[in-house]
PDB file of C-alpha atoms in Angstrom:
ATOM      1  CA  MET A  46     -13.078 -21.647 -25.782  1.00 88.00           C
ATOM      2  CA  ARG A  47     -14.824 -18.403 -25.376  1.00 92.00           C
ATOM      3  CA  VAL A  48     -12.939 -15.229 -24.822  1.00 93.00           C
ATOM      4  CA  ALA A  49     -11.848 -11.441 -24.673  1.00 94.00           C
ATOM      5  CA  LEU A  50     -10.053  -9.568 -26.480  1.00 95.00           C
ATOM      6  CA  TYR A  51      -8.348  -6.985 -24.290  1.00 95.00           C
ATOM      7  CA  ALA A  52      -6.671  -3.677 -25.206  1.00 93.00           C
ATOM      8  CA  ARG A  53      -5.194  -0.684 -22.972  1.00 90.00           C
ATOM      9  CA  VAL A  54      -3.994   2.817 -24.926  1.00 88.00           C
ATOM     10  CA  SER A  55      -2.463   5.650 -23.364  1.00 81.00           C
ATOM     11  CA  LYS A  56      -4.995   8.698 -23.502  1.00 74.00           C
ATOM     12  CA  ALA A  57      -2.149  11.180 -23.644  1.00 68.00           C
ATOM     13  CA  LEU A  58      -0.064  10.211 -25.907  1.00 68.00           C
ATOM     14  CA  GLU A  59      -3.044   9.596 -28.701  1.00 69.00           C
ATOM     15  CA  GLN A  60      -2.555   5.583 -28.805  1.00 78.00           C
ATOM     16  CA  ASN A  61      -4.941   3.873 -31.229  1.00 86.00           C
ATOM     17  CA  PRO A  62      -5.401   0.810 -29.883  1.00 89.00           C
ATOM     18  CA  GLU A  63      -6.173  -0.964 -33.354  1.00 91.00           C
ATOM     19  CA  ASN A  64      -2.921  -2.343 -33.318  1.00 90.00           C
ATOM     20  CA  GLN A  65      -3.215  -4.477 -30.918  1.00 93.00           C
ATOM     21  CA  LEU A  66      -7.118  -5.720 -32.256  1.00 94.00           C
ATOM     22  CA  ILE A  67      -5.766  -6.555 -35.031  1.00 94.00           C
ATOM     23  CA  GLU A  68      -2.680  -8.721 -33.610  1.00 93.00           C
ATOM     24  CA  LEU A  69      -5.479 -10.631 -31.132  1.00 94.00           C
ATOM     25  CA  ARG A  70      -8.102 -11.047 -34.241  1.00 94.00           C
ATOM     26  CA  ARG A  71      -5.760 -12.896 -35.763  1.00 94.00           C
ATOM     27  CA  TRP A  72      -4.773 -15.127 -33.143  1.00 92.00           C
ATOM     28  CA  ALA A  73      -8.265 -15.851 -32.195  1.00 92.00           C
ATOM     29  CA  LYS A  74      -8.982 -16.743 -35.696  1.00 92.00           C
ATOM     30  CA  ALA A  75      -5.720 -18.983 -36.267  1.00 92.00           C
ATOM     31  CA  SER A  76      -6.352 -20.538 -32.871  1.00 88.00           C
ATOM     32  CA  GLU A  77      -9.920 -21.313 -33.212  1.00 90.00           C
ATOM     33  CA  HIS A  78     -11.623 -19.406 -30.474  1.00 89.00           C
ATOM     34  CA  GLU A  79     -14.959 -17.955 -30.228  1.00 91.00           C
ATOM     35  CA  VAL A  80     -14.711 -13.655 -29.492  1.00 93.00           C
ATOM     36  CA  ILE A  81     -17.610 -12.477 -27.272  1.00 92.00           C
ATOM     37  CA  GLY A  82     -16.192  -9.044 -27.203  1.00 94.00           C
ATOM     38  CA  GLU A  83     -13.606  -6.555 -27.573  1.00 94.00           C
ATOM     39  CA  PHE A  84     -12.712  -4.261 -24.592  1.00 95.00           C
ATOM     40  CA  VAL A  85     -10.215  -1.159 -24.785  1.00 93.00           C
ATOM     41  CA  ASP A  86      -9.717   1.296 -22.381  1.00 90.00           C
ATOM     42  CA  GLU A  87      -8.143   4.345 -22.636  1.00 86.00           C
ATOM     43  CA  VAL A  88      -6.256   5.175 -19.399  1.00 77.00           C
ATOM     44  CA  SER A  89      -5.776   8.305 -18.117  1.00 65.00           C
ATOM     45  CA  SER A  90      -3.685   9.829 -15.859  1.00 52.00           C
ATOM     46  CA  ARG A  91      -6.469   8.097 -13.359  1.00 63.00           C
ATOM     47  CA  ASP A  92      -5.659   5.283 -14.004  1.00 67.00           C
ATOM     48  CA  THR A  93      -8.918   3.888 -14.273  1.00 78.00           C
ATOM     49  CA  ARG A  94      -9.612   0.783 -16.223  1.00 86.00           C
ATOM     50  CA  PRO A  95     -13.580  -0.050 -16.622  1.00 90.00           C
ATOM     51  CA  GLN A  96     -13.025  -2.015 -19.006  1.00 92.00           C
ATOM     52  CA  LYS A  97     -10.825  -5.013 -17.704  1.00 92.00           C
ATOM     53  CA  GLU A  98     -13.413  -4.785 -14.638  1.00 92.00           C
ATOM     54  CA  LEU A  99     -16.275  -5.798 -16.695  1.00 94.00           C
ATOM     55  CA  VAL A 100     -14.039  -8.994 -18.457  1.00 93.00           C
ATOM     56  CA  LEU A 101     -12.855  -9.384 -15.081  1.00 93.00           C
ATOM     57  CA  LYS A 102     -16.719  -9.818 -13.998  1.00 93.00           C
ATOM     58  CA  LYS A 103     -17.751 -11.573 -16.986  1.00 93.00           C
ATOM     59  CA  ILE A 104     -15.031 -14.378 -16.263  1.00 92.00           C
ATOM     60  CA  ARG A 105     -15.950 -14.422 -12.161  1.00 91.00           C
ATOM     61  CA  LEU A 106     -19.375 -14.726 -13.803  1.00 92.00           C
ATOM     62  CA  GLY A 107     -18.782 -17.328 -16.038  1.00 91.00           C
ATOM     63  CA  GLU A 108     -20.156 -15.467 -19.483  1.00 93.00           C
ATOM     64  CA  ILE A 109     -16.653 -16.207 -20.837  1.00 92.00           C
ATOM     65  CA  ASP A 110     -13.707 -18.530 -20.114  1.00 91.00           C
ATOM     66  CA  GLY A 111     -10.796 -16.331 -20.687  1.00 90.00           C
ATOM     67  CA  VAL A 112      -9.233 -13.209 -22.264  1.00 93.00           C
ATOM     68  CA  ALA A 113      -6.322 -12.218 -24.623  1.00 93.00           C
ATOM     69  CA  PHE A 114      -4.090  -9.202 -24.608  1.00 92.00           C
ATOM     70  CA  THR A 115      -0.925  -8.085 -26.424  1.00 91.00           C
ATOM     71  CA  VAL A 116       1.585  -7.887 -23.794  1.00 87.00           C
ATOM     72  CA  LEU A 117       1.650  -8.409 -19.617  1.00 83.00           C
ATOM     73  CA  ASP A 118       1.750  -4.730 -19.307  1.00 81.00           C
ATOM     74  CA  ARG A 119      -1.238  -4.000 -21.057  1.00 85.00           C
ATOM     75  CA  TRP A 120      -2.954  -6.200 -18.481  1.00 85.00           C
ATOM     76  CA  GLY A 121      -1.459  -5.735 -15.504  1.00 78.00           C
ATOM     77  CA  ARG A 122      -0.626  -2.988 -13.168  1.00 75.00           C
ATOM     78  CA  SER A 123       2.181  -4.377 -10.838  1.00 74.00           C
ATOM     79  CA  MET A 124       3.433  -7.266 -10.788  1.00 71.00           C
ATOM     80  CA  GLY A 125       1.261  -7.782  -7.750  1.00 72.00           C
ATOM     81  CA  GLU A 126      -1.747  -7.570  -9.142  1.00 78.00           C
ATOM     82  CA  LEU A 127      -0.533  -9.735 -11.634  1.00 79.00           C
ATOM     83  CA  VAL A 128       0.462 -12.827  -9.444  1.00 77.00           C
ATOM     84  CA  LEU A 129      -3.229 -12.140  -7.528  1.00 80.00           C
ATOM     85  CA  GLU A 130      -5.458 -12.020 -10.794  1.00 82.00           C
ATOM     86  CA  LEU A 131      -2.529 -15.508 -12.401  1.00 79.00           C
ATOM     87  CA  GLU A 132      -3.771 -17.460  -8.620  1.00 78.00           C
ATOM     88  CA  GLU A 133      -7.223 -16.571  -9.529  1.00 83.00           C
ATOM     89  CA  PHE A 134      -7.393 -17.898 -12.564  1.00 82.00           C
ATOM     90  CA  ALA A 135      -5.480 -20.738 -12.154  1.00 77.00           C
ATOM     91  CA  LYS A 136      -7.857 -22.307  -9.169  1.00 79.00           C
ATOM     92  CA  THR A 137     -10.906 -21.536 -11.391  1.00 82.00           C
ATOM     93  CA  GLY A 138      -9.821 -22.972 -14.510  1.00 81.00           C
ATOM     94  CA  LYS A 139      -9.954 -19.843 -16.455  1.00 85.00           C
ATOM     95  CA  SER A 140      -7.395 -19.139 -19.011  1.00 85.00           C
ATOM     96  CA  LEU A 141      -4.884 -15.359 -18.986  1.00 85.00           C
ATOM     97  CA  ILE A 142      -3.765 -15.390 -22.581  1.00 87.00           C
ATOM     98  CA  SER A 143      -0.859 -12.825 -22.996  1.00 87.00           C
ATOM     99  CA  LEU A 144       0.653 -13.059 -27.168  1.00 88.00           C
ATOM    100  CA  LYS A 145       4.141 -11.837 -27.098  1.00 85.00           C
ATOM    101  CA  GLU A 146       5.141 -13.252 -23.820  1.00 79.00           C
ATOM    102  CA  GLY A 147       3.496 -16.765 -24.703  1.00 79.00           C
ATOM    103  CA  LEU A 148       1.448 -16.874 -21.373  1.00 78.00           C
ATOM    104  CA  ASP A 149      -1.206 -19.379 -21.403  1.00 75.00           C
ATOM    105  CA  LEU A 150      -2.883 -20.753 -18.176  1.00 70.00           C
ATOM    106  CA  SER A 151      -4.727 -23.057 -20.209  1.00 68.00           C
ATOM    107  CA  THR A 152      -1.633 -25.159 -21.265  1.00 71.00           C
ATOM    108  CA  SER A 153       0.733 -26.862 -19.060  1.00 69.00           C
ATOM    109  CA  ALA A 154       3.556 -24.782 -20.241  1.00 70.00           C
ATOM    110  CA  GLY A 155       1.397 -21.378 -19.622  1.00 65.00           C
ATOM    111  CA  ARG A 156       0.829 -22.827 -16.228  1.00 66.00           C
ATOM    112  CA  LEU A 157       4.631 -23.464 -16.004  1.00 66.00           C
ATOM    113  CA  MET A 158       5.424 -19.783 -16.774  1.00 66.00           C
ATOM    114  CA  GLY A 159       2.620 -18.491 -14.258  1.00 63.00           C
ATOM    115  CA  ASN A 160       3.999 -20.275 -11.284  1.00 66.00           C
ATOM    116  CA  ILE A 161       7.260 -18.767 -12.161  1.00 69.00           C
ATOM    117  CA  LEU A 162       6.209 -15.281 -12.286  1.00 65.00           C
ATOM    118  CA  ALA A 163       4.273 -15.834  -9.082  1.00 60.00           C
ATOM    119  CA  SER A 164       7.694 -16.760  -7.357  1.00 64.00           C
ATOM    120  CA  MET A 165       9.275 -14.214  -8.269  1.00 61.00           C
ATOM    121  CA  ALA A 166       7.099 -11.754  -7.502  1.00 55.00           C
ATOM    122  CA  ASN A 167       6.773 -13.562  -4.395  1.00 62.00           C
ATOM    123  CA  PHE A 168      10.695 -13.399  -4.005  1.00 58.00           C
ATOM    124  CA  GLU A 169      10.951  -9.153  -4.362  1.00 61.00           C
ATOM    125  CA  ARG A 170       8.317  -8.542  -1.749  1.00 61.00           C
ATOM    126  CA  ASP A 171      10.465 -10.892   0.786  1.00 65.00           C
ATOM    127  CA  ARG A 172      13.360  -8.591  -0.157  1.00 67.00           C
ATOM    128  CA  ILE A 173      11.477  -5.553   0.245  1.00 65.00           C
ATOM    129  CA  SER A 174      10.334  -6.744   3.514  1.00 66.00           C
ATOM    130  CA  GLU A 175      13.393  -7.657   4.279  1.00 69.00           C
ATOM    131  CA  ARG A 176      15.298  -4.138   3.936  1.00 66.00           C
ATOM    132  CA  THR A 177      12.338  -2.199   5.345  1.00 66.00           C
ATOM    133  CA  MET A 178      12.885  -4.341   8.420  1.00 66.00           C
ATOM    134  CA  MET A 179      17.026  -3.785   8.314  1.00 66.00           C
ATOM    135  CA  GLY A 180      16.002   0.083   7.584  1.00 61.00           C
ATOM    136  CA  VAL A 181      13.756  -0.111  11.050  1.00 57.00           C
ATOM    137  CA  ASP A 182      16.856  -1.971  12.967  1.00 60.00           C
ATOM    138  CA  ARG A 183      18.742   0.522  11.452  1.00 61.00           C
ATOM    139  CA  ALA A 184      17.381   3.351  13.000  1.00 53.00           C
ATOM    140  CA  LYS A 185      16.346   1.469  16.007  1.00 54.00           C
ATOM    141  CA  LYS A 186      20.214   1.452  16.675  1.00 56.00           C
ATOM    142  CA  THR A 187      20.695   4.865  15.962  1.00 54.00           C
ATOM    143  CA  GLY A 188      18.296   6.263  18.081  1.00 51.00           C
ATOM    144  CA  LYS A 189      15.705   7.874  15.573  1.00 56.00           C
ATOM    145  CA  ILE A 190      12.172   7.952  16.331  1.00 56.00           C
ATOM    146  CA  ARG A 191       9.917   6.573  14.294  1.00 55.00           C
ATOM    147  CA  GLY A 192       6.151   7.594  14.851  1.00 56.00           C
ATOM    148  CA  ARG A 193       4.957  10.786  15.089  1.00 64.00           C
ATOM    149  CA  HIS A 194       7.170  13.249  17.485  1.00 69.00           C
ATOM    150  CA  PRO A 195       4.933  14.452  20.450  1.00 71.00           C
ATOM    151  CA  VAL A 196       4.290  18.225  20.711  1.00 67.00           C
ATOM    152  CA  ASN A 197       6.496  20.978  22.021  1.00 69.00           C
ATOM    153  CA  CYS A 198       9.228  17.508  21.160  1.00 77.00           C
ATOM    154  CA  GLY A 199      12.695  18.020  22.351  1.00 71.00           C
ATOM    155  CA  CYS A 200      14.710  15.097  20.916  1.00 72.00           C
ATOM    156  CA  GLY A 201      17.007  17.942  19.198  1.00 67.00           C
ATOM    157  CA  VAL A 202      16.483  16.421  15.521  1.00 69.00           C
ATOM    158  CA  THR A 203      15.560  19.324  12.842  1.00 69.00           C
ATOM    159  CA  ASP A 204      12.590  18.430  10.965  1.00 68.00           C
ATOM    160  CA  LYS A 205      12.361  18.937   7.211  1.00 66.00           C
ATOM    161  CA  ASN A 206      10.990  22.297   7.478  1.00 69.00           C
ATOM    162  CA  GLY A 207      13.949  23.488   9.180  1.00 72.00           C
ATOM    163  CA  ASN A 208      12.715  23.717  12.786  1.00 70.00           C
ATOM    164  CA  LYS A 209      14.056  22.106  15.336  1.00 72.00           C
ATOM    165  CA  HIS A 210      13.182  20.095  18.049  1.00 73.00           C
ATOM    166  CA  ASN A 211      14.170  21.647  21.522  1.00 70.00           C
ATOM    167  CA  GLY A 212      10.653  21.590  23.293  1.00 71.00           C
ATOM    168  CA  PHE A 213      10.285  20.750  26.659  1.00 73.00           C
ATOM    169  CA  MET A 214       9.074  16.963  26.054  1.00 75.00           C
ATOM    170  CA  LYS A 215      12.350  14.216  26.344  1.00 76.00           C
ATOM    171  CA  PRO A 216      12.695  11.370  24.774  1.00 71.00           C
ATOM    172  CA  ILE A 217      12.994   8.477  27.487  1.00 73.00           C
ATOM    173  CA  ARG A 218      15.752   5.881  26.108  1.00 71.00           C
ATOM    174  CA  ASN A 219      16.449   2.485  27.375  1.00 70.00           C
ATOM    175  CA  GLU A 220      19.949   0.964  27.532  1.00 68.00           C
ATOM    176  CA  SER A 221      19.778   0.093  23.714  1.00 64.00           C
ATOM    177  CA  ASN A 222      19.146   3.928  22.722  1.00 63.00           C
ATOM    178  CA  ILE A 223      15.451   2.788  21.589  1.00 67.00           C
ATOM    179  CA  VAL A 224      12.852   5.462  22.442  1.00 67.00           C
ATOM    180  CA  ILE A 225      10.321   4.247  25.480  1.00 62.00           C
ATOM    181  CA  GLY A 226       8.718   6.885  26.213  1.00 69.00           C
ATOM    182  CA  TRP A 227       9.198  10.963  27.013  1.00 73.00           C
ATOM    183  CA  LYS A 228       9.162  12.783  29.962  1.00 75.00           C
ATOM    184  CA  ASP A 229       8.070  16.524  30.401  1.00 74.00           C
ATOM    185  CA  THR A 230      10.995  18.222  32.021  1.00 76.00           C
ATOM    186  CA  ARG A 231       9.296  21.835  32.708  1.00 75.00           C
ATOM    187  CA  GLU A 232       9.969  22.944  36.199  1.00 63.00           C
ATOM    188  CA  GLN A 233       7.164  21.803  38.668  1.00 59.00           C
ATOM    189  CA  THR A 234       6.057  23.746  40.687  1.00 54.00           C
ATOM    190  CA  PRO A 235       5.479  22.029  44.125  1.00 58.00           C
ATOM    191  CA  PRO A 236       1.582  22.767  45.319  1.00 59.00           C
ATOM    192  CA  GLU A 237       1.172  25.701  48.003  1.00 63.00           C
ATOM    193  CA  LYS A 238       0.490  24.446  51.936  1.00 62.00           C
ATOM    194  CA  PRO A 239      -3.045  24.751  52.679  1.00 62.00           C
ATOM    195  CA  THR A 240      -2.524  27.604  55.874  1.00 61.00           C
ATOM    196  CA  THR A 241      -4.413  26.961  59.161  1.00 60.00           C
ATOM    197  CA  LYS A 242      -5.768  29.760  60.297  1.00 58.00           C
ATOM    198  CA  ILE A 243      -5.526  28.995  64.239  1.00 58.00           C
ATOM    199  CA  GLU A 244      -8.564  31.138  66.333  1.00 59.00           C
ATOM    200  CA  GLU A 245      -7.440  32.365  69.487  1.00 59.00           C
ATOM    201  CA  GLU A 246      -9.651  31.927  71.881  1.00 60.00           C
ATOM    202  CA  PRO A 247     -11.702  34.648  73.947  1.00 60.00           C
ATOM    203  CA  LYS A 248     -10.055  35.926  77.325  1.00 59.00           C
ATOM    204  CA  GLN A 249     -12.396  35.768  80.303  1.00 59.00           C
ATOM    205  CA  GLU A 250     -13.297  38.511  82.325  1.00 59.00           C
ATOM    206  CA  GLN A 251     -11.823  38.150  85.672  1.00 58.00           C
ATOM    207  CA  THR A 252     -14.149  38.730  88.360  1.00 58.00           C
ATOM    208  CA  GLY A 253     -13.676  40.255  91.709  1.00 54.00           C
ATOM    209  CA  VAL A 254     -13.855  38.755  94.956  1.00 47.00           C
TER     210      VAL A 254
END
């Protein structure tokens, strides 16, 4: 199998990628895999990973059959990102190999572990979604306003800058205390009624008989 060896180190901590590469070379030799190249990302605070993107490009073009790294967190920045790549590799028949976790999508045991990781990630996403919806419902019940407040808001709250919203735009709430609109409470001056000027008819001069 044609594989890429991938390592990631922190530039801020001045880490040496050679420790990871030595372990990966030893594994590749024992497994009799063909090493196409070694790719190292030195991550700074910007957290860009051009070498990882290059490996993914080569895999998608069919130039290599998989990628190996020492630990999962050297490859994936988040569980969500890792799960997406696991799903992609499983569908295309490519291998994602992590030495520490024993993950290898080219084996049945590795595919099972990948499915477990994907299920855990989906479970966590569902929990986050549920907590978000619970927070939204709780905010609605307490009358909190979601989204941007209007200019000259008069809802009565004090924002994070210490400014109290005591303007003339008052919230309109329904029976469930949910804001459904806004009302301008400024006194409206009734328009002046137009005045009609009545012109007097000219008096006719009386003529003597």
